[in-house]
Coordinates of C-alpha atoms in Angstrom, one line a residue:
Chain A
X1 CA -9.3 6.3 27.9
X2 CA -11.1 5.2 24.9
X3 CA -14.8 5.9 24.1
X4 CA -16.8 4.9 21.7
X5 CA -20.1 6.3 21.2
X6 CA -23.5 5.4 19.1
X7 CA -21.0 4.1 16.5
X8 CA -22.8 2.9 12.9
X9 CA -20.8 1.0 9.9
X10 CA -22.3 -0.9 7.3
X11 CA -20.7 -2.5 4.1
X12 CA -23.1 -1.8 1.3
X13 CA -26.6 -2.9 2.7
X14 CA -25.3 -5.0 5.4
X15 CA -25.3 -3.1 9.0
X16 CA -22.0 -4.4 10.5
X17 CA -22.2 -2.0 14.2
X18 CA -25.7 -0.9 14.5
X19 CA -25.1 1.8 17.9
X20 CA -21.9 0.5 19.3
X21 CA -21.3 2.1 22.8
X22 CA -19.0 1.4 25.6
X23 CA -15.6 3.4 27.3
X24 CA -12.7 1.5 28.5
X25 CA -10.7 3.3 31.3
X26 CA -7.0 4.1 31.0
X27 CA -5.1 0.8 32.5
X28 CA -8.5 -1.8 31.7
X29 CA -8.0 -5.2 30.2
X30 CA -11.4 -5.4 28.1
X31 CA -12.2 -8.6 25.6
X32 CA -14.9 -8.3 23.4
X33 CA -16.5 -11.4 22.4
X34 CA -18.7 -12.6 19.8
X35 CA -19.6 -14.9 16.8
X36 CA -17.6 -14.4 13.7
X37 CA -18.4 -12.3 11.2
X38 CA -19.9 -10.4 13.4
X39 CA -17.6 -6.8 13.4
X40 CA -15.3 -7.6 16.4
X41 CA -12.1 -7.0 14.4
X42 CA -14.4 -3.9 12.3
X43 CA -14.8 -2.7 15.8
X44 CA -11.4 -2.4 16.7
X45 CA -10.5 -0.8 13.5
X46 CA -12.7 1.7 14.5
X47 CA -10.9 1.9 17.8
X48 CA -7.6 3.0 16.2
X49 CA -8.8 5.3 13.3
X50 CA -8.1 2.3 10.5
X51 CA -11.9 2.5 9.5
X52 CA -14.2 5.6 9.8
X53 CA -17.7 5.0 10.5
X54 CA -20.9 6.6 9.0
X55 CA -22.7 7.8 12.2
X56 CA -21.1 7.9 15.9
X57 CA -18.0 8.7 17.7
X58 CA -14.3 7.5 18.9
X59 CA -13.2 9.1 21.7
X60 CA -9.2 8.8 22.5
X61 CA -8.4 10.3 25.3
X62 CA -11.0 12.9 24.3
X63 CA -10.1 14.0 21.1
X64 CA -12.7 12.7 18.3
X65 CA -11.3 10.6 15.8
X66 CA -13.8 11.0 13.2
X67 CA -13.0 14.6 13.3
X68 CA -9.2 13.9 12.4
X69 CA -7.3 13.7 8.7
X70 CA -4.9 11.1 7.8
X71 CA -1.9 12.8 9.1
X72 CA -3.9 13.9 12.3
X73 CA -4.6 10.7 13.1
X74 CA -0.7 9.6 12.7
X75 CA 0.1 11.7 15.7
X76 CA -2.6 9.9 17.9
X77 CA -1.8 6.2 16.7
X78 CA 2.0 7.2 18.6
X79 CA -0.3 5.8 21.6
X80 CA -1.0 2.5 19.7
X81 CA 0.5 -0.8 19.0
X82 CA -2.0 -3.2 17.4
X83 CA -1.4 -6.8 16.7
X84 CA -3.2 -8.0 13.5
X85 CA -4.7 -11.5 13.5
X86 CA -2.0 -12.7 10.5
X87 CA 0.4 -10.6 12.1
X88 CA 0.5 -8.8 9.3
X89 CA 4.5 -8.0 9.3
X90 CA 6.3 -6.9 6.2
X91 CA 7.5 -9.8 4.4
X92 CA 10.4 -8.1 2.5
X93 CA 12.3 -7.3 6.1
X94 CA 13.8 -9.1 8.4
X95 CA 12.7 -9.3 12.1
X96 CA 14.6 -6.8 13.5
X97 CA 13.8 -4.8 10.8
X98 CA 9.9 -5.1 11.7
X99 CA 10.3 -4.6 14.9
X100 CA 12.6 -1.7 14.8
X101 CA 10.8 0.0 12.0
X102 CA 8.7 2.3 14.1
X103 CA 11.8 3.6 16.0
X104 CA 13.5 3.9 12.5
X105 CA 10.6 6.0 11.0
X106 CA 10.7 8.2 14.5
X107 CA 14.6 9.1 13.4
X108 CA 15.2 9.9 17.6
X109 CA 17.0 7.1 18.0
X110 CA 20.7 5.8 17.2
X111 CA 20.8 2.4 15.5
X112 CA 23.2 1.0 18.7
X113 CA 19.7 2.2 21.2
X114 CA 17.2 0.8 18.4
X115 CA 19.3 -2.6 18.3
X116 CA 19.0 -2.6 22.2
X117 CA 15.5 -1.7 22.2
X118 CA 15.1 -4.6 19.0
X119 CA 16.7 -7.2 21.6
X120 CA 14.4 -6.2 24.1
X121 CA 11.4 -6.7 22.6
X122 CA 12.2 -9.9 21.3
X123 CA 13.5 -11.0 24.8
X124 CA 10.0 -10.1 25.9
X125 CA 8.2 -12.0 23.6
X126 CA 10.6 -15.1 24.2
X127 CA 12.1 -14.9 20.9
X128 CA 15.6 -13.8 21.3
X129 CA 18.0 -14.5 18.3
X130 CA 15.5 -14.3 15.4
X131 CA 16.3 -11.1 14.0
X132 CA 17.8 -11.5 11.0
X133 CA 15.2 -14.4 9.9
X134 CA 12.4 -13.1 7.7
X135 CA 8.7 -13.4 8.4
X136 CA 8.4 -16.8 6.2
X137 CA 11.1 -18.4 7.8
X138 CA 8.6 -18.3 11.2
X139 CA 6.0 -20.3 12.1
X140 CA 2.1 -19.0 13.1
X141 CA 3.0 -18.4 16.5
X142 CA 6.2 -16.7 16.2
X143 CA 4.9 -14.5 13.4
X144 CA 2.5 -13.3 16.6
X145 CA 5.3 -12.9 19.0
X146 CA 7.3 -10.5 16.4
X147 CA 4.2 -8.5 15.4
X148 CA 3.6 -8.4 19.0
X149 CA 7.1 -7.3 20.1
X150 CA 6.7 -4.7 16.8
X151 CA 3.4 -3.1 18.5
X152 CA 5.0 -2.8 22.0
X153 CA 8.9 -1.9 20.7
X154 CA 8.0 2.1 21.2
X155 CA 6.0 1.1 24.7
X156 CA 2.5 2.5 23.4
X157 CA -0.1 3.2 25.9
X158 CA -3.1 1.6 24.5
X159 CA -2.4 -1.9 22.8
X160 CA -4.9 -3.6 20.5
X161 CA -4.8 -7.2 19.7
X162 CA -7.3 -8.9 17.2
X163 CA -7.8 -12.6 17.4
X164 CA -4.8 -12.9 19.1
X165 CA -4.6 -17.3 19.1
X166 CA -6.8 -18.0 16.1
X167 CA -5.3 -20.7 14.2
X168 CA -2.8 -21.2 16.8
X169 CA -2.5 -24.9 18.9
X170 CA -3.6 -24.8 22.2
X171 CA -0.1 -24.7 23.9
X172 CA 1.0 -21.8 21.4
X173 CA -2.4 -20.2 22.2
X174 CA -1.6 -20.5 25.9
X175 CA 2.0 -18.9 26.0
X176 CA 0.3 -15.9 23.5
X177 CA -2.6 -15.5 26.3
X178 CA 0.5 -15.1 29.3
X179 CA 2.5 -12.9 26.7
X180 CA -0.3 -10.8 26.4
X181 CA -1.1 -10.9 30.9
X182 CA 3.2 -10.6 31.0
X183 CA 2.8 -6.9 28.8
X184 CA 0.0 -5.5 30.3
X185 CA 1.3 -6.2 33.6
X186 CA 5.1 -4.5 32.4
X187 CA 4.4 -1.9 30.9
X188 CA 0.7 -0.7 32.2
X189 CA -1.0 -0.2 29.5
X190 CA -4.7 -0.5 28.4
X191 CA -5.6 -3.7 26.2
X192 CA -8.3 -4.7 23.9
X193 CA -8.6 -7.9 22.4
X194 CA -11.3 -9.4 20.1
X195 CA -11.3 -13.0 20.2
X196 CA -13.9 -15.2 20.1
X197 CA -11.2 -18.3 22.1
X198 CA -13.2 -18.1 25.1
X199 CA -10.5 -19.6 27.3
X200 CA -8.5 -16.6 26.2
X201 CA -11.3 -14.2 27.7
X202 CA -11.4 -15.6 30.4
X203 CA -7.8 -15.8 31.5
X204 CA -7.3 -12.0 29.7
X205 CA -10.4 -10.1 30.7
X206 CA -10.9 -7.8 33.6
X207 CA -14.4 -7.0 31.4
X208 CA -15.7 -8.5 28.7
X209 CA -17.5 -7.6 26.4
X210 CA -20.2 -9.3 23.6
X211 CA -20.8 -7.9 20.4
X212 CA -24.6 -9.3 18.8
X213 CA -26.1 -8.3 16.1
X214 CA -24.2 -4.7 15.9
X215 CA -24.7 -4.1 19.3
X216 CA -22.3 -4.4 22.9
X217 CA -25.5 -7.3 23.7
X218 CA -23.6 -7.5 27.1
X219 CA -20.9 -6.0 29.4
X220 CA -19.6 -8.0 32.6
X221 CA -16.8 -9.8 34.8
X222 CA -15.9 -13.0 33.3
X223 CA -17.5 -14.7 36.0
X224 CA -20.6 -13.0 35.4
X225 CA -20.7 -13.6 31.5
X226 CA -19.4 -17.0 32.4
X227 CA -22.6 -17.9 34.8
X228 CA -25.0 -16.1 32.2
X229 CA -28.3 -17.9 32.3
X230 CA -29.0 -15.1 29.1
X231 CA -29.5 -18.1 26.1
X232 CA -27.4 -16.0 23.6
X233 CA -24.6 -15.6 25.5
X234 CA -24.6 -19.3 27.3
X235 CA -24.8 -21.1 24.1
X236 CA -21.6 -18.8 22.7
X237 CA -19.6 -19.5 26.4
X238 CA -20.1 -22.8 25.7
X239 CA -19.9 -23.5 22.3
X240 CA -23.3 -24.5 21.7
X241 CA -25.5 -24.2 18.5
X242 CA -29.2 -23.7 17.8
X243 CA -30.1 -26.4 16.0
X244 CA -33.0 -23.7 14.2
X245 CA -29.8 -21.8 12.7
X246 CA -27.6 -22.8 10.3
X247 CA -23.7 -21.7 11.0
X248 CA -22.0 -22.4 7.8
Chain B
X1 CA -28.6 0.0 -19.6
X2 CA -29.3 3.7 -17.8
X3 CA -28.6 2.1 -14.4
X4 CA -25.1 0.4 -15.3
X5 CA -24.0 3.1 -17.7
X6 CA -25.0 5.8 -14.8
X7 CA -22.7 3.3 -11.8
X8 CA -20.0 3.1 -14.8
X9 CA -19.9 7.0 -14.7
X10 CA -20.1 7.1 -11.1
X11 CA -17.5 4.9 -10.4
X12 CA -14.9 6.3 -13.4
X13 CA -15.4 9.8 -11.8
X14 CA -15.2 9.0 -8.3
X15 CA -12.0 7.0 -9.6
X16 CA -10.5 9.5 -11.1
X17 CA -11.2 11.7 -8.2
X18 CA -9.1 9.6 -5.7
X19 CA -6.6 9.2 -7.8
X20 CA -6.1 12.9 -7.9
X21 CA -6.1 13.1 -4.2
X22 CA -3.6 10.6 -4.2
X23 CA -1.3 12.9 -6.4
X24 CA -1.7 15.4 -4.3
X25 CA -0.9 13.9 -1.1
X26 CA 2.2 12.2 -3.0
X27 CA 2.9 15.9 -4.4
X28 CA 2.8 17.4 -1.0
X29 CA 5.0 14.8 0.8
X30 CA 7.3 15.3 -2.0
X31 CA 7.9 18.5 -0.5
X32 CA 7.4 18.5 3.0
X33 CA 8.5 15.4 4.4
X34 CA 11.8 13.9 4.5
X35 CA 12.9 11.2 1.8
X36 CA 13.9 7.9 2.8
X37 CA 16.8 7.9 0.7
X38 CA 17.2 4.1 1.0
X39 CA 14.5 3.2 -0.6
X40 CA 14.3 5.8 -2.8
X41 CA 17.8 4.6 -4.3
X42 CA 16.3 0.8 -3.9
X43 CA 13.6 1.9 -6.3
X44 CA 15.7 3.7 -8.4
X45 CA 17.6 0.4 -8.7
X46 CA 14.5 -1.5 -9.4
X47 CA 12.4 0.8 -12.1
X48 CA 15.8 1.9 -13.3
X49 CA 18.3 -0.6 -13.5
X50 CA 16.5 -3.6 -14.0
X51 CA 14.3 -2.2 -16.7
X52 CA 17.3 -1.8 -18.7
X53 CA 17.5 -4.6 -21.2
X54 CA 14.1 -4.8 -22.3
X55 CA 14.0 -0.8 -22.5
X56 CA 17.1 -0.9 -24.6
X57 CA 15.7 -4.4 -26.8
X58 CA 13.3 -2.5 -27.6
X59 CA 14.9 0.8 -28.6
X60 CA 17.5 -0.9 -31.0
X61 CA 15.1 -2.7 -32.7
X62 CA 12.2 0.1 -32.9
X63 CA 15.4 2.4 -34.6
X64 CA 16.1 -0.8 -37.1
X65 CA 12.7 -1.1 -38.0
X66 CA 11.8 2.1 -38.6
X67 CA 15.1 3.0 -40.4
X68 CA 14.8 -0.2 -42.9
X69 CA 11.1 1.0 -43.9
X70 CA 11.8 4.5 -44.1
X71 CA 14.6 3.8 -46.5
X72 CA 12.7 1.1 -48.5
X73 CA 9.8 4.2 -49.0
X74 CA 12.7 7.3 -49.5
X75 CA 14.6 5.3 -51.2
X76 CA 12.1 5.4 -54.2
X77 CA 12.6 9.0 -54.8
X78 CA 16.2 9.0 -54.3
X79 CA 16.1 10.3 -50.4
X80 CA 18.3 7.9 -49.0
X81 CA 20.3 10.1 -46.8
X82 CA 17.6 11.7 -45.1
X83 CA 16.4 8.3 -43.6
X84 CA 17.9 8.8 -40.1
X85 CA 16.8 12.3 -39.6
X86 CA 13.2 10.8 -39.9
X87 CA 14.3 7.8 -37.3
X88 CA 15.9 10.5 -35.2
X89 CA 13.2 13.1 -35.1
X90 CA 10.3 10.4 -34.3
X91 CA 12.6 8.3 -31.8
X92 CA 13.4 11.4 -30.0
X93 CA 10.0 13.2 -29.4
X94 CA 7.3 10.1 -30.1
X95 CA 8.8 6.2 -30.2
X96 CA 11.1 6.7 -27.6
X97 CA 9.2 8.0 -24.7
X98 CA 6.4 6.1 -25.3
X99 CA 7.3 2.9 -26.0
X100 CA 10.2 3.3 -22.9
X101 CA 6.9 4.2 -20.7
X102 CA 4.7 1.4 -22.1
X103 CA 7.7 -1.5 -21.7
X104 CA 8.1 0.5 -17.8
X105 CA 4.3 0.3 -17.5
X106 CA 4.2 -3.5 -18.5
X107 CA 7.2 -4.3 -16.2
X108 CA 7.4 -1.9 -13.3
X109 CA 3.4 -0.6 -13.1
X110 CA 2.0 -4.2 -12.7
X111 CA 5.2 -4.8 -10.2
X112 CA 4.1 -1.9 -8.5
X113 CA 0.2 -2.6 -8.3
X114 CA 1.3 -7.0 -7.7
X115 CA 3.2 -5.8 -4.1
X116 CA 0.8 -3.0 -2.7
X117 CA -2.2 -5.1 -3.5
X118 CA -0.3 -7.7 -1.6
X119 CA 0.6 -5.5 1.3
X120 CA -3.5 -4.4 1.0
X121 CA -4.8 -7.7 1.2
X122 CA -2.4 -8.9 4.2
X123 CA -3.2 -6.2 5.9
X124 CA 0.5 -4.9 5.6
X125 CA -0.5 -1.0 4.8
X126 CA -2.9 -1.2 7.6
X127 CA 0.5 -2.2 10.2
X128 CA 2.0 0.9 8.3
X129 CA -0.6 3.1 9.1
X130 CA -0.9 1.7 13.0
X131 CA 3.1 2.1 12.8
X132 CA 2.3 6.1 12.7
X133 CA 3.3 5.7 8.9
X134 CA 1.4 7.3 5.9
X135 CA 1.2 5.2 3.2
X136 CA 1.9 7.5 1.2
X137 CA 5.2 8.9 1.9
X138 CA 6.4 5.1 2.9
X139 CA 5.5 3.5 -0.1
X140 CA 3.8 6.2 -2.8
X141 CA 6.7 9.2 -3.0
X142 CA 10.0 6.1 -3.7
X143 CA 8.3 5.2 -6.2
X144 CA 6.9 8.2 -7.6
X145 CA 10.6 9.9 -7.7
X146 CA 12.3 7.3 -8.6
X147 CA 10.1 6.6 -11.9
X148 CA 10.1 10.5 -13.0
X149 CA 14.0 9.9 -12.3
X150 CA 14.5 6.9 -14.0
X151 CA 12.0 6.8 -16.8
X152 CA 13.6 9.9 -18.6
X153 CA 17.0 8.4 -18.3
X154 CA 15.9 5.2 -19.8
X155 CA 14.4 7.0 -22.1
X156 CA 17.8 8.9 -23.3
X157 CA 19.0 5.0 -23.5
X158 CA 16.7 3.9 -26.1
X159 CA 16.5 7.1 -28.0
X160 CA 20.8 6.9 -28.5
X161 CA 20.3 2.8 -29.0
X162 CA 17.8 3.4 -31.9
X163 CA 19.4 6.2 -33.5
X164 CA 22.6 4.0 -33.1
X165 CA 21.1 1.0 -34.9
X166 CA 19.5 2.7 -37.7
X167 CA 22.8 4.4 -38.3
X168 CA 24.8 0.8 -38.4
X169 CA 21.8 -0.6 -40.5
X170 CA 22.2 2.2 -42.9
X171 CA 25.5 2.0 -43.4
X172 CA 26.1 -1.5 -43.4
X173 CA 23.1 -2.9 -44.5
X174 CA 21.4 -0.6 -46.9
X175 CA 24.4 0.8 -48.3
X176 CA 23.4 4.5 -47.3
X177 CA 26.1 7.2 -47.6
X178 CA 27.5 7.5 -43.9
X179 CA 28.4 11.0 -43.4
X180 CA 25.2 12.7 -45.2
X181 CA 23.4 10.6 -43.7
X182 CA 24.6 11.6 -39.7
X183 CA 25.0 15.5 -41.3
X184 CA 21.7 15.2 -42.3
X185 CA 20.3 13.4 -38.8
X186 CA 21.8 16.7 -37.3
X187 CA 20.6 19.4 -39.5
X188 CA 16.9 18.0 -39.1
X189 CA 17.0 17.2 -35.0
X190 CA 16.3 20.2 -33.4
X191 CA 16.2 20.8 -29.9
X192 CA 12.6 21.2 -30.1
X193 CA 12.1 17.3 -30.6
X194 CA 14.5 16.5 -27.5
X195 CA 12.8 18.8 -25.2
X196 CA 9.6 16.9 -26.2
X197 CA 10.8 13.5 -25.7
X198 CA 11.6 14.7 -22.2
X199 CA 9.2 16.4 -20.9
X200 CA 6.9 13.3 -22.1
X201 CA 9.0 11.0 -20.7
X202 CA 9.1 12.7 -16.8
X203 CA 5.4 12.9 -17.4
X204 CA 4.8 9.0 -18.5
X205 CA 6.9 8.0 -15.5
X206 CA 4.3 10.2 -13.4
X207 CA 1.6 8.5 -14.8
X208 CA 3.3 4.5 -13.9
X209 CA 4.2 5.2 -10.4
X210 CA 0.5 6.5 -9.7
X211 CA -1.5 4.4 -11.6
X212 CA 0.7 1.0 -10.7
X213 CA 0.5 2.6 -6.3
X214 CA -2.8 3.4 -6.6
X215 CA -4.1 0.5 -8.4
X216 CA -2.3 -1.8 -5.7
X217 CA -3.7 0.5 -2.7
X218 CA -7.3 0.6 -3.8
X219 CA -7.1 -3.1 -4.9
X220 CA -9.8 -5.7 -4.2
X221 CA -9.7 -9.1 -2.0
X222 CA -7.4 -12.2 -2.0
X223 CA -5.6 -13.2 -4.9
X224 CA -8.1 -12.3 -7.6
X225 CA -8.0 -8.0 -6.2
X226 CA -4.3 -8.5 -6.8
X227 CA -4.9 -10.1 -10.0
X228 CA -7.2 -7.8 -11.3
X229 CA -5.2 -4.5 -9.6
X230 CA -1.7 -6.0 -11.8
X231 CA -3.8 -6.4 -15.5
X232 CA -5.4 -3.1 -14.8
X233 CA -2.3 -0.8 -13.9
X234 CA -0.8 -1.8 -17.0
X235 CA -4.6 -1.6 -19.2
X236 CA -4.7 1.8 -17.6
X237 CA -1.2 3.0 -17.5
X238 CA -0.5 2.3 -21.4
X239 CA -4.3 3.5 -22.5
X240 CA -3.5 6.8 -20.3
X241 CA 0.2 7.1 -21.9
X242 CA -1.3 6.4 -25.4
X243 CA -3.8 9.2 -24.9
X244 CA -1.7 12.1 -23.3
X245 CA 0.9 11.8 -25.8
X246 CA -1.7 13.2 -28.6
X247 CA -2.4 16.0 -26.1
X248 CA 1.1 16.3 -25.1
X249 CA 2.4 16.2 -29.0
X250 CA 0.0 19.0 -30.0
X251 CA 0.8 21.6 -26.9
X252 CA 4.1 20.8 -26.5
X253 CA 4.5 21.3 -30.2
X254 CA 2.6 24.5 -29.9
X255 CA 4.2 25.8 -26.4
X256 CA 7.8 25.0 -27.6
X257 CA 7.7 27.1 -30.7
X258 CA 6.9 29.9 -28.9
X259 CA 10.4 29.4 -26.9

């Protein structure tokens, strides 16, 4: 269970989360929303102890992250796997070597189970026979699938995904938004994703979530954030601009 | 002017203070966590290995140099055979350690700072640390050991190369008598001068593993950070090499002669 309470960052005089509340329940599939730039992927940071915030609380499975030291927080991240929105894999290994390197760096495995789990993972992800490519021989989407079979190798209980199909084609996007229904449905665990590819929320989300102006603005089904008459959150559902603001 | 020299101050001090923190978490990994002992020897490779032609380039031709002009000077009051002690004595506790550090800090420090900045700014370190990985004892303590391992070795390499070179210029060059002058090279090199010259050069390689990691942890975004991190792990590396070799000159001097 994750809770996040009254949570306040800001980036020199600019107030990114501004009293960020909300709890998300052991098993949940939660997708929070909103415009970009607006601390979504600051948020999740938050979430997994990346970022510490100035005012407020993260609450993993009770214990306060804020609370924690760098090498605390190592033992609670075990219950992570986070995909990054470049993927973020290390460019100097291989795939198997990315995707095995959390088993390596837990040293409880032999390298015959870690080369099983490796295949595995990859199966899962619908990448099988990559491994010994590295991370620029792949293209966008497959980079994904890797740092997504890397965050679920060691079958964490809480996985965080941030902008999962940005920059992705919408058939690439699509199998992503299945891998990510596929895992959570496998291996039970809680996901968060930040996206603002509202086809995503809506295929992904049991809740969802909008972040607006530093603040959860709204929490709902997404049929209920889908049928909003609020004007904020109908012109984001459906892509639509205020012709008073400028957006670029 | 108050307002920017005051943020300068502010931002040198808070600086320097995470860069202390950052030895000390690398110090205490050192010790309590288990090395990785493939890429500790990886980085042993890199820093030590591959650093070994221009470390030894420029050795052999820091010995030539200085033996030609200390003979052209001793040479005027008849002195000729005590030009290697001189080339021996400063190679072994000044040239060699820091000009093997600066040529490491120009080669291996920006190196250093150019791929962490790049992991920062890809948002590799952050994987690590998701990974249940400390940054520091994944990327920080290889680094660290392998440059206090190789730097004093290279070191050894460029002291024997010079000393070498100014001996074969000597004698085959400048016509200097061969056996008083390698009697008198040993008479004058005392152990004093070696111990020095190590001791410096563990501590120089100390000071381009943390300066190069931490430059490339703390650096900015995109390509300009990077750019910025590389040019100022080596500014900062040689300019805090240059400036502890004074201190370490004068209380090693002092500390040794008490031994």
């Amino acid at each position: 269970m994750i809770e996040v309470r009254d949570l306040k960052k800001s980036f020199g005089p600019q107030r990114v989360l501004d009293g960020v509340s909300f709890r998300i329940e052991t098993g949940e599939s939660v997708v929070i929303i909103g415009r970009s730039g607006c601390g979504k992927s600051i948020l999740l940071k938050h979430l997994i102890g990346l970022l510490t915030s100035e005012e407020g609380e993260v609450l993993v499975d009770g214990e306060n992250l804020g609370r924690m030291n760098e090498r605390q927080l190592l033992r609670v991240r075990h219950k992570f796997g986070m995909l990054f929105q470049g993927a973020a894999l290390f460019d100097s290994m291989t795939v198997a070597e990315n995707v095995g390197f959390a088993l390596r760096r837990l040293g409880k495995l032999t390298e015959a189970e870690i080369a099983k789990k490796i295949g595995e993972a990859l199966d899962m992800v619908e990448l099988p026979g990559v491994e010994e490519k590295k991370p620029s021989e792949l293209s966008g989407g497959m980079r994904k699938r890797v740092g997504l079979a890397r965050a679920i190798v060691y079958q964490p209980e809480i996985v965080l995904y941030d902008e999962p199909t940005t920059g992705l084609d919408p058939i690439v996007a699509d199998s992503i938004d299945q891998l990510i229904l596929r895992v959570c449905e496998r291996l039970k665990v809680t996901t968060v994703v930040v996206t603002h590819d509202m086809r995503s929320a809506r295929r992904i989300g049991q809740r969802i979530m909008m972040l607006h102006r530093g603040k959860i603005y709204v929490t709902g089904t997404p049929d209920e954030i889908f049928r909003s008459q609020d004007p904020v959150v109908n012109r984001f559902v459906n892509g639509i601009s205020d012709p008073k603001e400028l957006y670029f | 002017m108050n307002f920017f020299s005051n943020k300068w101050i502010a931002e040198w001090l808070q600086g320097l203070g995470r860069i202390t923190l950052l030895c000390q978490e690398a110090v205490h990994s050192l010790f309590t966590r288990k090395i990785t002992w493939r890429d500790l020897i990886y980085q042993l490779h890199f820093i030590g290995v591959k650093s070994q032609s221009v470390v030894l380039i420029t050795g052999a031709f820091t010995g030539m140099v200085l033996c030609a002009q200390t003979y052209f000077q001793f040479h005027k009051v008849r002195m000729d055979t005590a030009t290697l002690a001189v080339v021996s004595v400063s190679m072994a506790s000044e040239l060699g350690p820091v000009l093997t550090a600066l040529m490491v800090a120009g080669r291996v420090g920006a190196a250093m700072a150019a791929e962490l900045g790049t992991m920062k700014v890809t948002e590799q370190i952050d994987a690590l640390r998701t990974l249940a990985t400390h940054p520091v004892d994944y990327l920080v303590v290889p680094r660290l050991l392998s440059a206090i391992i190789a730097v004093p070795l290279l070191n050894a390499e460029a002291i024997a190369l010079g000393i070498g070179a100014g001996y074969v210029l000597g004698v085959s060059l400048l016509g200097i008598d061969p056996t008083y002058l390698w009697q008198n090279m040993l008479k004058y090199t005392v152990a004093t001068d070696v111990m020095i010259g190590v001791i410096k050069s563990f501590i120089f390689g100390g000071i381009v593993a943390v300066i190069g990691c931490y430059k490339g942890m703390s650096c900015g975004e995109g390509a300009e950070g990077v750019g910025r991190a590389t040019t100022e792990a080596v500014v900062y590396s040689s300019i805090t090499i240059l400036i502890s070799n004074f201190f370490l000159t004068i209380s090693l001097g002092e500390l040794l002669s008490y031994l």
